[in-house]
């Protein structure tokens, strides 16, 4: 199986969306009472943090990547 590169932005987004699902599941099962708008800040914060992590990861990998010069000699 080929290895893939670690993408922390997707991990963060997945964790926050899973947390939002768990909040709704707890509300549906009657464990707690949740206002309908409670999940909006959770999802918004998760997407914001995922975007920040993705941007930081891109910047770090771009800086660490060796500079590729034109391989054709003229």
Coordinates of N, CA and C in Angstrom, one line a residue:
X1 N 0.8 -1.2 0.0 CA 0.0 0.0 0.0 C 0.9 1.2 0.0
X2 N 0.7 2.1 -0.9 CA 1.5 3.3 -1.0 C 1.2 4.3 0.2
X3 N 2.3 4.9 0.7 CA 2.1 5.8 1.8 C 1.6 7.2 1.3
X4 N 0.9 7.9 2.1 CA 0.4 9.2 1.7 C 0.9 10.2 2.7
X5 N 0.9 11.4 2.3 CA 1.4 12.5 3.2 C 0.4 12.9 4.2
X6 N 0.8 13.2 5.4 CA -0.1 13.6 6.5 C -0.7 15.0 6.2
X7 N -2.0 15.1 6.4 CA -2.7 16.3 6.1 C -3.4 16.7 7.4
X8 N -2.8 17.6 8.2 CA -3.4 17.9 9.5 C -4.7 18.7 9.4
X9 N -4.9 19.5 8.3 CA -6.1 20.2 8.1 C -7.3 19.3 7.9
X10 N -7.2 18.2 7.2 CA -8.3 17.3 7.1 C -8.6 16.6 8.4
X11 N -7.5 16.3 9.2 CA -7.7 15.7 10.5 C -8.5 16.6 11.4
X12 N -8.1 17.9 11.5 CA -8.8 18.8 12.3 C -10.3 19.0 11.9
X13 N -10.5 19.1 10.6 CA -11.9 19.2 10.1 C -12.7 18.0 10.5
X14 N -12.1 16.8 10.3 CA -12.8 15.6 10.6 C -13.2 15.5 12.1
X15 N -12.2 15.9 13.0 CA -12.5 15.9 14.4 C -13.6 16.8 14.8
X16 N -13.6 18.0 14.3 CA -14.7 19.0 14.6 C -16.0 18.5 14.1
X17 N -16.1 18.0 12.9 CA -17.3 17.5 12.3 C -17.8 16.3 13.1
X18 N -16.9 15.4 13.5 CA -17.3 14.3 14.3 C -17.9 14.8 15.7
X19 N -17.2 15.8 16.3 CA -17.8 16.4 17.5 C -19.2 17.0 17.3
X20 N -19.4 17.6 16.2 CA -20.7 18.2 15.9 C -21.7 17.1 15.8
X21 N -21.4 16.0 15.1 CA -22.2 14.8 15.0 C -22.5 14.2 16.4
X22 N -21.5 14.2 17.2 CA -21.7 13.6 18.6 C -22.6 14.5 19.4
X23 N -22.6 15.8 19.2 CA -23.5 16.7 19.9 C -24.9 16.5 19.5
X24 N -25.1 16.3 18.2 CA -26.5 16.1 17.7 C -27.0 14.7 18.1
X25 N -26.1 13.7 18.1 CA -26.5 12.4 18.5 C -26.9 12.4 20.0
X26 N -26.1 13.1 20.8 CA -26.5 13.2 22.3 C -27.8 13.8 22.5
X27 N -28.1 14.9 21.6 CA -29.4 15.5 21.7 C -30.5 14.6 21.2
X28 N -30.3 13.8 20.2 CA -31.3 12.9 19.6 C -31.6 11.8 20.6
X29 N -30.6 11.3 21.3 CA -30.8 10.3 22.3 C -31.4 10.8 23.6
X30 N -31.4 12.1 23.8 CA -32.0 12.6 25.0 C -31.0 12.8 26.2
X31 N -29.7 12.6 25.9 CA -28.7 12.8 26.9 C -28.6 14.2 27.4
X32 N -28.8 15.2 26.5 CA -28.8 16.6 26.9 C -29.7 17.3 25.9
X33 N -30.1 18.5 26.2 CA -30.9 19.4 25.4 C -30.0 20.5 24.8
X34 N -30.0 20.5 23.5 CA -29.1 21.4 22.8 C -29.9 22.4 21.9
X35 N -29.7 23.7 21.9 CA -30.3 24.6 21.0 C -29.8 24.3 19.6
X36 N -30.6 24.5 18.6 CA -30.3 24.1 17.2 C -29.1 24.8 16.7
X37 N -28.8 26.0 17.2 CA -27.6 26.8 16.6 C -26.3 26.5 17.3
X38 N -26.3 25.6 18.3 CA -25.1 25.3 19.0 C -23.9 24.8 18.2
X39 N -24.3 24.0 17.2 CA -23.2 23.3 16.4 C -22.6 24.3 15.4
X40 N -23.2 25.4 15.1 CA -22.7 26.4 14.1 C -21.3 26.9 14.5
X41 N -21.1 27.3 15.7 CA -19.7 27.8 16.1 C -18.7 26.6 16.1
X42 N -19.2 25.4 16.5 CA -18.2 24.3 16.5 C -17.7 24.0 15.1
X43 N -18.6 24.0 14.1 CA -18.3 23.7 12.7 C -17.4 24.8 12.2
X44 N -17.8 26.1 12.4 CA -17.1 27.2 11.9 C -15.7 27.3 12.5
X45 N -15.5 27.0 13.8 CA -14.2 27.0 14.3 C -13.4 25.9 13.8
X46 N -14.0 24.7 13.6 CA -13.2 23.6 13.0 C -12.8 23.9 11.6
X47 N -13.6 24.5 10.8 CA -13.2 24.8 9.4 C -12.2 25.9 9.4
X48 N -12.3 26.9 10.3 CA -11.2 27.9 10.3 C -9.9 27.3 10.7
X49 N -9.9 26.5 11.8 CA -8.6 25.9 12.2 C -8.1 24.9 11.2
X50 N -8.9 24.2 10.5 CA -8.5 23.3 9.4 C -7.8 24.1 8.3
X51 N -8.4 25.3 7.9 CA -7.8 26.1 6.9 C -6.5 26.7 7.3
X52 N -6.4 27.1 8.6 CA -5.1 27.6 9.1 C -4.1 26.5 9.1
X53 N -4.4 25.3 9.5 CA -3.5 24.2 9.5 C -3.1 23.8 8.1
X54 N -4.0 23.8 7.2 CA -3.7 23.5 5.8 C -2.7 24.5 5.2
X55 N -3.0 25.8 5.5 CA -2.1 26.9 4.9 C -0.7 26.8 5.5
X56 N -0.7 26.5 6.8 CA 0.7 26.4 7.5 C 1.4 25.2 6.9
X57 N 0.7 24.1 6.8 CA 1.4 22.9 6.2 C 1.9 23.1 4.8
X58 N 1.1 23.8 4.0 CA 1.5 24.1 2.6 C 2.8 25.0 2.6
X59 N 2.8 26.0 3.5 CA 3.9 26.9 3.5 C 5.2 26.2 4.0
X60 N 5.0 25.3 5.0 CA 6.2 24.6 5.5 C 6.7 23.6 4.5
X61 N 5.8 22.9 3.8 CA 6.3 21.9 2.8 C 6.9 22.6 1.6
X62 N 6.3 23.8 1.2 CA 6.8 24.5 0.1 C 8.3 25.0 0.4
X63 N 8.5 25.4 1.6 CA 9.8 26.0 2.0 C 10.8 24.8 2.1
X64 N 10.4 23.6 2.5 CA 11.3 22.5 2.6 C 11.6 21.8 1.3
X65 N 10.8 22.0 0.3 CA 10.9 21.3 -1.0 C 12.2 21.9 -1.7
X66 N 13.0 21.0 -2.2 CA 14.2 21.5 -2.9 C 13.8 22.2 -4.2
X67 N 14.5 23.3 -4.5 CA 14.2 24.0 -5.7 C 14.5 23.2 -6.9
X68 N 13.5 23.1 -7.8 CA 13.7 22.3 -9.0 C 14.1 23.3 -10.1
X69 N 15.3 23.1 -10.7 CA 15.7 24.0 -11.8 C 15.3 23.3 -13.1
X70 N 15.5 24.1 -14.2 CA 15.1 23.6 -15.5 C 16.2 22.6 -15.9
X71 N 15.7 21.3 -16.2 CA 16.7 20.2 -16.4 C 17.2 20.2 -17.9
X72 N 16.5 21.0 -18.7 CA 16.9 21.0 -20.1 C 18.1 22.0 -20.3
X73 N 19.2 21.4 -20.8 CA 20.3 22.3 -21.1 C 20.3 22.8 -22.5
X74 N 20.5 24.1 -22.7 CA 20.4 24.6 -24.0 C 21.8 25.0 -24.5

